[in-house]
Structure formats: structure tokens, C-alpha cells
Amino acid sequence: MNLKEYYQKVNSEKSKSQDVAWLIKEVSNVEPFLWGETELTPQLVSTLDKGIKRLSSGEPLGYILGYVPFWNCKILVTPDVLIPRAETEQLCELVVDRVSGENLRILDLCTGSGCIAVALATQLNCKVVATDISEAALKVAKQNAVINNAQVDFICGDLFKNVSGKFDVIVTNPPYIAEEEKEILPSSVLDFEPHIALFGGDDGLDFYKRIKDNVRPYLSPRGMIFMEVGDTQAERIVDIFDKDFDCEIISDYFGFKRFVIARSRK
Ligand code: GLN
């Protein structure tokens, strides 16, 4: 059997066809236009079969392969970290577009896999510090900095705990799913991704409130906070920051209000 025949054989679930194709391409390291002339070895069949089985159990492709592409980087993922999403690439783009100046200090809160910190460190000539409460996540994040040749200082702690100094830019994609949304989450998320990285309290806003309440000592005058938010949360997050910050809501490429930038008035 060649790779093309294998693809046709296993590709029964339409919705997964892209994942199946990507899995075959990554595992075999053969481009799709060559599949028809690439014979399978027993070893490759066995590796592919295992991957296909995991895909059909609902496991996200990122965990099966152990990595995802993220912006200009390759990001390793394990079940200890959230799989980086396309919106988060847009958050990084937003930071790069809006931030000018060299040697600024950037803090990434809830870094998880480190995707944001690593991507920004490779793009900007700035000092990047990243924190997470999970030791296990930080282990992955540190590997990601190494493989992408990014200079990032990692700190283990809850939000600002163990952080010192002031930052010109704070960026975060914190856990923001509301407890009540648990029921409607797809099982590929609920059963496989770390709950500590997903849920942000009853209304999903706990982290934004805690950031607002504690950020002052860590933010430079006129410093900016770039936040990824749930698609129904932007206005409520503006309400949280409104008194002391000038806020701007930005939509993602699909038109959902997925980012809030808060600039300190002081
Ligand atoms: N910062 C990481 C990401 O954007 C992790 C986010 C999180 O754990 N909530 O993917």
C-alpha cells in the first residue's frame, strides 16, 4: 500500500480529513503530491495507525504530534499546556504592530507553553519575562525557548508572584472560560486540555480582575496591557479596567471582539 491509498482508507470521518492529512504528512515527512509513489513500511503503518486511533478518540492533533506551528515558531506541547490557538498569534501580531522602541521590558502572564513570550522574543529586541503557576508548563515553555533560540526569563508563580521590576508591556492570554460554559465545551478541549489553563472562575473574568487589582507596581507610566479575551467578554473587561486605563477593543479576523488593549493613564 502507498501513502495515498492509506489516506483514502483511513479518511472516513470528513471533519477530520485535514487532521488526518496533516498527521500523515508530518509523520511520514513526505509531501502529499508524492504520496502515490511512496510505499508504506510496516513501522510507518504502525505509527500512523496509532495516531489515527488517537485522532478518532477526539485527541487534538497537537498532542499527538507533540508540537504545533505558531506564528514564526515551532511550539512543543504536552498535556500540561494549552494548545496555542490562531487568535493568540494575532495577539502577538498586535503587540508587534503597536509596540515601538528597543529594549522595552515585556511580561507575559500565564505563559503556558510559552508561545507568546517565545514568539515575541524572536521578533522584538526587548527583554521578555514570562510567568506561570505550573512548574510542568514552565518545563515545556523553557524547551520552547531553547528550540526557537529565544531569550526569555521564566518565573514560576501565580500571576505577579516572584516578579520584580516594571514593564512597558504586559501581555496575557489567561484562563477565561466561565464555569457554566463547561457543559458546552467540545470534548476535544474538556477531556484533553489542562483545566487549570482553561477556567477563569464563575464568569471567566477572575484573572482580568486580579491583573487589574495587582498590576500597578509592575507597569511603567503609560504602560500597556494586551489581553486575549473570550468572545463575549470584551465590554466587561473594559468595565474592569476603565477607571485607570484607556481601553481599546480589537476584533479577530472573523470579526469577534477577542482582544482588549488597556493603556495606563498614569
Ligand atoms: N499563553 C498560553 C497560550 O496563549 C497559555 C494560555 C493559558 O494557559 N490560558 O496558549
GROMACS .gro file of N, CA, C and O in nm, residues 31 37 40 48 67 76 87 101 118 121 130 154 162-163 185 229 231 243 258:
model
   76
   31GLU      N    1   0.567   1.497   0.124
   31GLU     CA    2   0.467   1.593   0.077
   31GLU      C    3   0.354   1.520   0.004
   31GLU      O    4   0.379   1.421  -0.066
   37GLU      N    5   0.341   0.761  -0.481
   37GLU     CA    6   0.459   0.681  -0.516
   37GLU      C    7   0.545   0.646  -0.395
   37GLU      O    8   0.660   0.609  -0.408
   40LEU      N    9   0.443   0.222   0.195
   40LEU     CA   10   0.449   0.224   0.342
   40LEU      C   11   0.536   0.111   0.395
   40LEU      O   12   0.531  -0.001   0.344
   48LEU      N   13   0.139   0.533   1.213
   48LEU     CA   14   0.023   0.606   1.163
   48LEU      C   15  -0.106   0.552   1.224
   48LEU      O   16  -0.194   0.630   1.264
   67TYR      N   17   0.371   1.887   1.885
   67TYR     CA   18   0.408   2.025   1.852
   67TYR      C   19   0.303   2.087   1.761
   67TYR      O   20   0.224   2.014   1.699
   76LEU      N   21   0.642   2.318   2.113
   76LEU     CA   22   0.618   2.185   2.167
   76LEU      C   23   0.499   2.191   2.263
   76LEU      O   24   0.486   2.289   2.338
   87GLU      N   25  -0.590   3.273   1.734
   87GLU     CA   26  -0.617   3.407   1.789
   87GLU      C   27  -0.494   3.459   1.863
   87GLU      O   28  -0.466   3.579   1.862
  101GLY      N   29   1.012   5.080   1.983
  101GLY     CA   30   1.120   5.110   2.078
  101GLY      C   31   1.198   4.984   2.108
  101GLY      O   32   1.146   4.874   2.102
  118VAL      N   33   0.786   3.341   2.365
  118VAL     CA   34   0.889   3.294   2.272
  118VAL      C   35   0.874   3.366   2.137
  118VAL      O   36   0.972   3.416   2.081
  121ALA      N   37   0.984   3.726   2.173
  121ALA     CA   38   1.129   3.740   2.193
  121ALA      C   39   1.204   3.722   2.061
  121ALA      O   40   1.311   3.780   2.041
  130ALA      N   41   0.846   3.578   3.151
  130ALA     CA   42   0.719   3.506   3.141
  130ALA      C   43   0.694   3.428   3.269
  130ALA      O   44   0.787   3.370   3.326
  154PHE      N   45   1.206   3.288   3.266
  154PHE     CA   46   1.083   3.228   3.316
  154PHE      C   47   1.080   3.231   3.468
  154PHE      O   48   1.181   3.206   3.533
  162ASN      N   49   0.659   3.663   4.267
  162ASN     CA   50   0.802   3.643   4.234
  162ASN      C   51   0.851   3.731   4.118
  162ASN      O   52   0.964   3.717   4.072
  163VAL      N   53   0.764   3.820   4.068
  163VAL     CA   54   0.806   3.911   3.960
  163VAL      C   55   0.860   4.038   4.025
  163VAL      O   56   0.804   4.086   4.123
  185LEU      N   57  -1.844   2.293   2.618
  185LEU     CA   58  -1.710   2.279   2.557
  185LEU      C   59  -1.699   2.148   2.481
  185LEU      O   60  -1.746   2.045   2.528
  229VAL      N   61  -0.924   3.777   2.509
  229VAL     CA   62  -1.045   3.762   2.591
  229VAL      C   63  -1.144   3.671   2.520
  229VAL      O   64  -1.138   3.653   2.398
  231ASP      N   65  -1.503   3.562   2.351
  231ASP     CA   66  -1.570   3.647   2.252
  231ASP      C   67  -1.693   3.721   2.303
  231ASP      O   68  -1.749   3.804   2.232
  243LYS      N   69  -1.151   5.268   3.480
  243LYS     CA   70  -1.123   5.383   3.566
  243LYS      C   71  -0.981   5.438   3.549
  243LYS      O   72  -0.959   5.556   3.543
  258ARG      N   73  -1.199   3.993   2.035
  258ARG     CA   74  -1.116   3.897   2.108
  258ARG      C   75  -0.994   3.957   2.179
  258ARG      O   76  -0.919   3.886   2.242
   0.00000   0.00000   0.00000
